[in-house]
Amino acid sequence: MKHKFSIARQLLASLFLFTSFSILFIACSQSKSQDKTTSTDTTAQVAKVDSVATTDSSAEKAVTYPPLDTALYSQKVAFLSRADTTEYWPVKAPYPRAGAILPFSRIVAYYGNLYSKQMGILGEYPEEEMLRRLKEDVKKWEKADPETPVIPALHYIAVTAQGLPQKDNTYRLRMPHHQIDKVIEMAKKVNAIVFLDIQVGFSKVQDEVPKLEKYLSMPNVHLGIDPEFSMKGDKRPGKEIGTFDAADINYVTEYLGKLVKDNNIPPKILVVHRFVKPMITNYKKIKTSPEVQIVMHMDGWGPPAKKRNSYRIAITHEPVQFAGFKIFYGNDTKRVNQPRVMSPEEMLTLYPQPIYIQYQ
């Protein structure tokens, strides 16, 4: 009964968001129709990745990365699951290509969309204030876990699910490229990486991911996909929780993997949102590869006990590769009568430790 109640609360949250931003984005579409490391220095490799020019493919191809320290990689992966008594973690997966970010660094990301203050902190505050807050959260994580360098990130919803069908009946809206360009420029100011997030509606990842190829070919741009808004039946987004199958995720990893090899860039990070089991089907068939690092990301909201339980069910008990955890500044406090959000120290007690943290 508690589990069903949890899902119902998630659906209410989704409906709330769709009510607030559906009309806004339709108006926007009318006015803006267009458009690793060595064992002695893990941060140096990350810095080299971030400094690569994002517009000069020849410069990208000229970059070389230190060979992967496999012993250090294994050590850090084991550390994330050091409390393991269940044999779920660590997950067996191929070693990544040189230049891999995970697990050498933790990512702390701000999520949202520039057109809406309701969709996350990335669009809620003016740019300077948002970046200042991001730097403050990065410092909190550096203090909580001094052994793990922290990389800031902007996680931008580049394709948003809609409550209305649009002209092509897909119930999704692609953001104009000039907005994505703006986010990339914002990220440079704090040496952050960028994630582009996709909510497909009645479209498919096979149709949406290739539209972002010029960005995903950049070494500092990664990807997120959200099964909550991937509708397989006749219910529109927000009416029920959507789903991705392992086949959908494998398509994306294969696509990203080819970009990594063709452009000679470090591994991509793929963030897959999940807060209940049915959002991902056939998880055991998800394929890992040296070119893509997969983060299964618990993005449910509520009081700490509920979030921990969702994490255990959707992430701990169905391991894929790496783990992520989401904090909602509003939904984790005011909507559930809590005085504050979970601290970095509290999140570090999760099993396994999340290596990707997102704030909305």
Tab-separated table of C-alpha atoms in Angstrom:
chain	number	residue	atom	x	y	z
A	1	MET	CA	0.000	0.000	0.000
A	2	LYS	CA	2.856	2.354	0.849
A	3	HIS	CA	4.454	1.605	-2.527
A	4	LYS	CA	1.260	2.486	-4.411
A	5	PHE	CA	0.939	5.661	-2.377
A	6	SER	CA	4.496	6.572	-3.325
A	7	ILE	CA	3.706	6.205	-7.039
A	8	ALA	CA	0.551	8.266	-6.666
A	9	ARG	CA	2.521	11.081	-5.091
A	10	GLN	CA	4.994	10.971	-7.938
A	11	LEU	CA	2.167	11.244	-10.466
A	12	LEU	CA	0.716	14.227	-8.628
A	13	ALA	CA	4.100	15.906	-8.845
A	14	SER	CA	4.265	15.225	-12.587
A	15	LEU	CA	0.770	16.609	-13.132
A	16	PHE	CA	1.669	19.716	-11.166
A	17	LEU	CA	4.693	20.356	-13.388
A	18	PHE	CA	2.765	19.786	-16.594
A	19	THR	CA	0.027	22.174	-15.545
A	20	SER	CA	2.575	24.886	-14.849
A	21	PHE	CA	4.831	24.606	-17.901
A	22	SER	CA	2.787	23.141	-20.746
A	23	ILE	CA	1.272	26.448	-21.803
A	24	LEU	CA	4.588	28.227	-21.292
A	25	PHE	CA	6.482	25.949	-23.645
A	26	ILE	CA	3.815	26.050	-26.339
A	27	ALA	CA	4.092	29.826	-26.298
A	28	CYS	CA	7.873	29.529	-26.519
A	29	SER	CA	7.610	27.195	-29.499
A	30	GLN	CA	5.501	29.735	-31.359
A	31	SER	CA	7.919	32.589	-30.743
A	32	LYS	CA	11.203	30.617	-30.990
A	33	SER	CA	10.428	27.929	-33.509
A	34	GLN	CA	14.010	27.295	-34.528
A	35	ASP	CA	15.959	27.264	-34.403
A	36	LYS	CA	42.198	7.790	-16.316
A	37	THR	CA	43.927	8.938	-15.185
A	38	THR	CA	47.219	8.193	-13.516
A	39	SER	CA	47.213	7.120	-9.881
A	40	THR	CA	49.002	10.328	-8.861
A	41	ASP	CA	46.750	12.882	-10.555
A	42	THR	CA	43.127	12.053	-11.281
A	43	THR	CA	42.008	15.691	-11.483
A	44	ALA	CA	44.528	16.580	-14.172
A	45	GLN	CA	42.896	14.266	-16.658
A	46	VAL	CA	39.452	15.692	-15.958
A	47	ALA	CA	40.744	19.229	-16.386
A	48	LYS	CA	42.243	18.259	-19.722
A	49	VAL	CA	38.891	16.876	-20.865
A	50	ASP	CA	37.015	20.022	-19.836
A	51	SER	CA	39.452	22.351	-21.547
A	52	VAL	CA	39.003	20.865	-25.014
A	53	ALA	CA	37.544	23.345	-27.492
A	54	THR	CA	33.904	22.518	-28.205
A	55	THR	CA	33.781	23.926	-31.710
A	56	ASP	CA	37.015	22.680	-33.279
A	57	SER	CA	36.820	19.012	-34.149
A	58	SER	CA	40.463	18.970	-35.275
A	59	ALA	CA	41.507	20.143	-31.817
A	60	GLU	CA	39.415	17.401	-30.267
A	61	LYS	CA	41.064	14.731	-32.386
A	62	ALA	CA	44.536	15.992	-31.399
A	63	VAL	CA	43.922	15.553	-27.673
A	64	THR	CA	45.504	12.594	-25.924
A	65	TYR	CA	44.581	11.307	-22.465
A	66	PRO	CA	46.701	9.562	-19.850
A	67	PRO	CA	46.179	5.800	-19.839
A	68	LEU	CA	43.576	4.503	-17.428
A	69	ASP	CA	44.913	3.444	-14.048
A	70	THR	CA	42.923	0.219	-13.785
A	71	ALA	CA	44.037	-0.485	-10.218
A	72	LEU	CA	42.866	2.923	-9.030
A	73	TYR	CA	39.640	2.548	-10.979
A	74	SER	CA	38.882	-0.783	-9.316
A	75	GLN	CA	39.775	0.619	-5.910
A	76	LYS	CA	37.399	3.563	-6.268
A	77	VAL	CA	34.563	1.432	-7.632
A	78	ALA	CA	34.949	-0.902	-4.672
A	79	PHE	CA	34.955	2.046	-2.278
A	80	LEU	CA	31.537	3.211	-3.515
A	81	SER	CA	30.082	-0.137	-2.433
A	82	ARG	CA	32.295	-0.707	0.610
A	83	ALA	CA	29.283	-1.569	2.812
A	84	ASP	CA	28.191	-4.362	0.482
A	85	THR	CA	26.674	-7.375	2.234
A	86	THR	CA	24.272	-8.350	-0.546
A	87	GLU	CA	26.641	-9.031	-3.458
A	88	TYR	CA	24.749	-6.581	-5.681
A	89	TRP	CA	27.715	-4.214	-5.939
A	90	PRO	CA	30.201	-3.486	-7.347
A	91	VAL	CA	28.952	-4.268	-10.828
A	92	LYS	CA	31.167	-6.148	-13.260
A	93	ALA	CA	31.704	-3.955	-16.321
A	94	PRO	CA	34.478	-3.281	-18.849
A	95	TYR	CA	37.148	-0.772	-17.908
A	96	PRO	CA	36.412	2.613	-19.500
A	97	ARG	CA	38.480	4.381	-22.109
A	98	ALA	CA	41.087	6.895	-21.008
A	99	GLY	CA	39.653	10.182	-19.813
A	100	ALA	CA	36.737	8.647	-17.882
A	101	ILE	CA	35.224	10.909	-15.236
A	102	LEU	CA	33.642	8.213	-13.063
A	103	PRO	CA	34.454	7.061	-10.415
A	104	PHE	CA	37.480	9.342	-10.099
A	105	SER	CA	35.289	12.419	-9.548
A	106	ARG	CA	31.789	13.047	-8.278
A	107	ILE	CA	29.426	15.143	-10.406
A	108	VAL	CA	27.168	17.726	-8.755
A	109	ALA	CA	24.577	18.971	-11.249
A	110	TYR	CA	21.914	21.674	-11.350
A	111	TYR	CA	18.840	20.607	-13.342
A	112	GLY	CA	16.214	22.640	-15.157
A	113	ASN	CA	15.177	24.616	-18.217
A	114	LEU	CA	15.785	28.265	-19.042
A	115	TYR	CA	12.132	28.838	-19.983
A	116	SER	CA	10.646	27.709	-16.662
A	117	LYS	CA	11.215	28.506	-12.991
A	118	GLN	CA	9.152	25.465	-12.000
A	119	MET	CA	11.324	22.812	-13.624
A	120	GLY	CA	14.444	23.224	-11.552
A	121	ILE	CA	17.070	25.476	-10.068
A	122	LEU	CA	18.873	25.872	-13.404
A	123	GLY	CA	16.032	28.095	-14.651
A	124	GLU	CA	14.721	29.307	-11.307
A	125	TYR	CA	17.394	31.920	-10.558
A	126	PRO	CA	19.295	34.501	-12.616
A	127	GLU	CA	22.478	33.093	-14.094
A	128	GLU	CA	24.963	34.627	-11.661
A	129	GLU	CA	23.000	33.582	-8.591
A	130	MET	CA	22.432	30.081	-9.937
A	131	LEU	CA	26.148	29.597	-10.626
A	132	ARG	CA	27.011	30.981	-7.190
A	133	ARG	CA	24.680	28.482	-5.536
A	134	LEU	CA	26.143	25.657	-7.619
A	135	LYS	CA	29.657	26.533	-6.470
A	136	GLU	CA	28.442	26.552	-2.867
A	137	ASP	CA	26.965	23.064	-3.232
A	138	VAL	CA	30.188	21.854	-4.828
A	139	LYS	CA	32.105	23.106	-1.778
A	140	LYS	CA	29.713	21.242	0.539
A	141	TRP	CA	30.469	18.002	-1.281
A	142	GLU	CA	34.203	18.654	-1.267
A	143	LYS	CA	34.001	19.099	2.491
A	144	ALA	CA	31.844	15.997	2.997
A	145	ASP	CA	34.133	13.773	0.901
A	146	PRO	CA	37.587	15.363	0.529
A	147	GLU	CA	38.952	12.229	-1.168
A	148	THR	CA	36.709	12.623	-4.217
A	149	PRO	CA	37.129	15.665	-6.503
A	150	VAL	CA	33.854	17.310	-7.508
A	151	ILE	CA	32.938	18.420	-11.014
A	152	PRO	CA	30.027	20.890	-11.384
A	153	ALA	CA	27.470	20.287	-14.133
A	154	LEU	CA	24.460	21.941	-15.732
A	155	HIS	CA	21.783	19.370	-16.593
A	156	TYR	CA	19.528	21.039	-19.154
A	157	ILE	CA	16.186	19.617	-20.316
A	158	ALA	CA	16.672	19.922	-24.067
A	159	VAL	CA	13.512	18.001	-25.028
A	160	THR	CA	10.509	18.513	-22.767
A	161	ALA	CA	7.414	16.337	-22.548
A	162	GLN	CA	4.164	18.248	-22.999
A	163	GLY	CA	0.582	18.012	-21.818
A	164	LEU	CA	-0.673	18.877	-25.336
A	165	PRO	CA	0.071	16.996	-28.568
A	166	GLN	CA	2.000	19.581	-30.657
A	167	LYS	CA	1.638	19.511	-34.463
A	168	ASP	CA	3.237	16.086	-34.849
A	169	ASN	CA	1.267	14.526	-31.975
A	170	THR	CA	4.454	13.564	-30.115
A	171	TYR	CA	3.689	15.478	-26.907
A	172	ARG	CA	7.291	16.665	-26.787
A	173	LEU	CA	8.991	19.986	-27.535
A	174	ARG	CA	12.608	20.412	-28.662
A	175	MET	CA	14.400	23.423	-27.264
A	176	PRO	CA	16.024	25.809	-29.764
A	177	HIS	CA	19.745	25.369	-30.247
A	178	HIS	CA	20.498	28.900	-29.118
A	179	GLN	CA	19.300	27.933	-25.647
A	180	ILE	CA	21.565	24.891	-25.567
A	181	ASP	CA	24.429	27.114	-26.726
A	182	LYS	CA	23.646	29.494	-23.875
A	183	VAL	CA	23.821	26.698	-21.299
A	184	ILE	CA	27.176	25.548	-22.669
A	185	GLU	CA	28.515	29.091	-22.364
A	186	MET	CA	27.177	29.353	-18.816
A	187	ALA	CA	28.923	26.098	-17.905
A	188	LYS	CA	32.285	27.411	-19.088
A	189	LYS	CA	32.150	30.153	-16.457
A	190	VAL	CA	32.464	27.591	-13.637
A	191	ASN	CA	34.377	24.903	-15.577
A	192	ALA	CA	31.279	22.712	-15.555
A	193	ILE	CA	30.273	19.916	-17.869
A	194	VAL	CA	26.837	19.799	-19.509
A	195	PHE	CA	24.095	17.177	-19.664
A	196	LEU	CA	21.289	17.381	-22.207
A	197	ASP	CA	18.143	15.673	-20.969
A	198	ILE	CA	15.441	14.111	-23.147
A	199	GLN	CA	11.761	13.584	-22.302
A	200	VAL	CA	10.444	11.868	-25.420
A	201	GLY	CA	6.667	11.846	-24.838
A	202	PHE	CA	5.292	9.748	-27.711
A	203	SER	CA	8.513	10.132	-29.670
A	204	LYS	CA	11.462	7.727	-29.307
A	205	VAL	CA	15.094	7.993	-28.302
A	206	GLN	CA	15.935	6.747	-31.795
A	207	ASP	CA	14.407	9.951	-33.176
A	208	GLU	CA	15.516	12.417	-30.496
A	209	VAL	CA	19.115	11.535	-29.646
A	210	PRO	CA	20.521	11.965	-33.198
A	211	LYS	CA	19.064	15.490	-33.326
A	212	LEU	CA	21.625	16.438	-30.656
A	213	GLU	CA	24.636	14.839	-32.338
A	214	LYS	CA	26.600	18.049	-32.846
A	215	TYR	CA	26.468	18.641	-29.090
A	216	LEU	CA	26.994	15.051	-28.023
A	217	SER	CA	30.126	14.961	-30.202
A	218	MET	CA	31.667	17.529	-27.848
A	219	PRO	CA	33.829	16.059	-25.070
A	220	ASN	CA	32.165	18.138	-22.343
A	221	VAL	CA	28.512	17.315	-23.196
A	222	HIS	CA	26.756	14.219	-21.858
A	223	LEU	CA	23.212	12.838	-21.957
A	224	GLY	CA	20.235	12.102	-19.729
A	225	ILE	CA	17.076	10.183	-20.671
A	226	ASP	CA	13.868	10.177	-18.635
A	227	PRO	CA	11.593	7.124	-18.844
A	228	GLU	CA	8.948	8.828	-16.706
A	229	PHE	CA	7.852	10.728	-19.809
A	230	SER	CA	8.382	7.961	-22.380
A	231	MET	CA	4.832	6.898	-23.154
A	232	LYS	CA	4.253	3.445	-24.616
A	233	GLY	CA	0.437	3.317	-24.408
A	234	ASP	CA	-2.291	5.859	-25.107
A	235	LYS	CA	-1.972	7.899	-21.883
A	236	ARG	CA	-0.398	11.295	-22.392
A	237	PRO	CA	2.654	12.356	-20.343
A	238	GLY	CA	1.775	13.132	-16.765
A	239	LYS	CA	-1.203	10.776	-16.667
A	240	GLU	CA	0.925	7.747	-15.853
A	241	ILE	CA	4.593	6.897	-15.380
A	242	GLY	CA	6.329	5.984	-18.629
A	243	THR	CA	9.020	3.400	-19.292
A	244	PHE	CA	12.199	2.544	-21.169
A	245	ASP	CA	13.286	-0.986	-21.966
A	246	ALA	CA	16.867	-2.212	-21.979
A	247	ALA	CA	16.643	-2.080	-25.782
A	248	ASP	CA	16.054	1.694	-25.638
A	249	ILE	CA	19.014	2.206	-23.330
A	250	ASN	CA	21.243	-0.082	-25.400
A	251	TYR	CA	20.425	1.926	-28.521
A	252	VAL	CA	21.525	5.110	-26.767
A	253	THR	CA	24.759	3.607	-25.426
A	254	GLU	CA	25.647	2.222	-28.853
A	255	TYR	CA	24.950	5.595	-30.459
A	256	LEU	CA	27.031	7.464	-27.893
A	257	GLY	CA	29.758	4.854	-28.100
A	258	LYS	CA	30.143	5.415	-31.827
A	259	LEU	CA	30.444	9.170	-31.277
A	260	VAL	CA	33.149	8.569	-28.694
A	261	LYS	CA	35.175	6.384	-31.049
A	262	ASP	CA	34.607	8.512	-34.154
A	263	ASN	CA	35.609	11.739	-32.390
A	264	ASN	CA	38.353	10.271	-30.184
A	265	ILE	CA	36.842	11.720	-27.012
A	266	PRO	CA	36.540	10.418	-23.432
A	267	PRO	CA	33.648	8.183	-22.401
A	268	LYS	CA	30.187	9.695	-22.334
A	269	ILE	CA	28.066	9.598	-19.194
A	270	LEU	CA	24.480	8.469	-19.669
A	271	VAL	CA	22.100	9.351	-16.821
A	272	VAL	CA	18.906	7.267	-16.714
A	273	HIS	CA	16.233	8.553	-14.341
A	274	ARG	CA	14.366	6.043	-12.206
A	275	PHE	CA	12.335	6.056	-8.994
A	276	VAL	CA	10.179	2.905	-9.367
A	277	LYS	CA	11.072	-0.467	-10.882
A	278	PRO	CA	8.565	-0.460	-13.785
A	279	MET	CA	10.273	2.613	-15.295
A	280	ILE	CA	13.033	0.286	-16.583
A	281	THR	CA	12.228	-3.142	-17.997
A	282	ASN	CA	14.712	-5.982	-18.560
A	283	TYR	CA	17.453	-4.143	-16.669
A	284	LYS	CA	19.702	-7.231	-16.720
A	285	LYS	CA	19.951	-6.875	-20.500
A	286	ILE	CA	21.412	-3.364	-20.298
A	287	LYS	CA	24.870	-3.497	-21.876
A	288	THR	CA	27.876	-1.639	-20.508
A	289	SER	CA	30.828	-0.600	-22.638
A	290	PRO	CA	34.201	1.191	-22.392
A	291	GLU	CA	32.747	4.194	-24.238
A	292	VAL	CA	29.714	4.969	-22.032
A	293	GLN	CA	29.369	5.167	-18.252
A	294	ILE	CA	25.777	4.505	-17.174
A	295	VAL	CA	24.316	6.179	-14.085
A	296	MET	CA	20.985	4.890	-12.810
A	297	HIS	CA	19.646	7.958	-11.075
A	298	MET	CA	17.028	7.895	-8.300
A	299	ASP	CA	14.977	11.035	-8.920
A	300	GLY	CA	12.028	10.484	-6.589
A	301	TRP	CA	10.952	13.140	-4.082
A	302	GLY	CA	9.700	13.037	-0.528
A	303	PRO	CA	10.973	12.719	3.058
A	304	PRO	CA	14.375	11.062	3.605
A	305	ALA	CA	12.947	7.660	4.596
A	306	LYS	CA	10.893	7.452	1.417
A	307	LYS	CA	13.823	8.539	-0.761
A	308	ARG	CA	16.083	5.943	0.834
A	309	ASN	CA	13.486	3.249	0.238
A	310	SER	CA	13.064	4.247	-3.421
A	311	TYR	CA	16.844	4.214	-3.827
A	312	ARG	CA	17.083	0.727	-2.341
A	313	ILE	CA	14.308	-0.670	-4.557
A	314	ALA	CA	15.120	1.006	-7.885
A	315	ILE	CA	18.911	1.358	-7.674
A	316	THR	CA	20.514	-0.882	-5.031
A	317	HIS	CA	18.556	-4.028	-5.851
A	318	GLU	CA	18.841	-3.666	-9.634
A	319	PRO	CA	22.473	-2.637	-10.235
A	320	VAL	CA	23.632	-1.507	-13.652
A	321	GLN	CA	26.928	0.404	-13.262
A	322	PHE	CA	26.941	3.665	-11.248
A	323	ALA	CA	24.367	5.287	-8.976
A	324	GLY	CA	22.885	8.785	-8.805
A	325	PHE	CA	20.635	10.593	-6.342
A	326	LYS	CA	18.386	13.635	-6.699
A	327	ILE	CA	17.483	16.422	-4.298
A	328	PHE	CA	14.360	18.542	-4.827
A	329	TYR	CA	14.659	21.878	-3.056
A	330	GLY	CA	10.875	22.282	-2.983
A	331	ASN	CA	9.316	18.828	-3.118
A	332	ASP	CA	11.674	17.378	-0.485
A	333	THR	CA	10.806	20.143	1.989
A	334	LYS	CA	7.597	22.185	1.721
A	335	ARG	CA	5.524	19.516	-0.044
A	336	VAL	CA	6.280	16.915	2.632
A	337	ASN	CA	6.687	19.207	5.655
A	338	GLN	CA	10.428	18.691	6.060
A	339	PRO	CA	12.704	21.441	7.440
A	340	ARG	CA	15.578	20.822	5.001
A	341	VAL	CA	16.889	18.629	2.220
A	342	MET	CA	19.257	15.729	2.828
A	343	SER	CA	22.862	16.778	3.351
A	344	PRO	CA	25.884	15.423	1.447
A	345	GLU	CA	26.911	13.560	4.598
A	346	GLU	CA	23.521	11.818	4.697
A	347	MET	CA	23.657	10.904	1.031
A	348	LEU	CA	27.105	9.395	1.512
A	349	THR	CA	25.546	6.775	3.795
A	350	LEU	CA	23.496	5.379	0.903
A	351	TYR	CA	24.475	1.999	-0.506
A	352	PRO	CA	26.097	2.191	-2.935
A	353	GLN	CA	27.376	5.735	-2.625
A	354	PRO	CA	25.966	7.899	-5.423
A	355	ILE	CA	28.663	9.338	-7.666
A	356	TYR	CA	26.265	11.651	-9.537
A	357	ILE	CA	24.188	14.142	-7.504
A	358	GLN	CA	21.462	16.274	-9.043
A	359	TYR	CA	19.661	19.259	-7.527
A	360	GLN	CA	16.316	20.453	-8.901
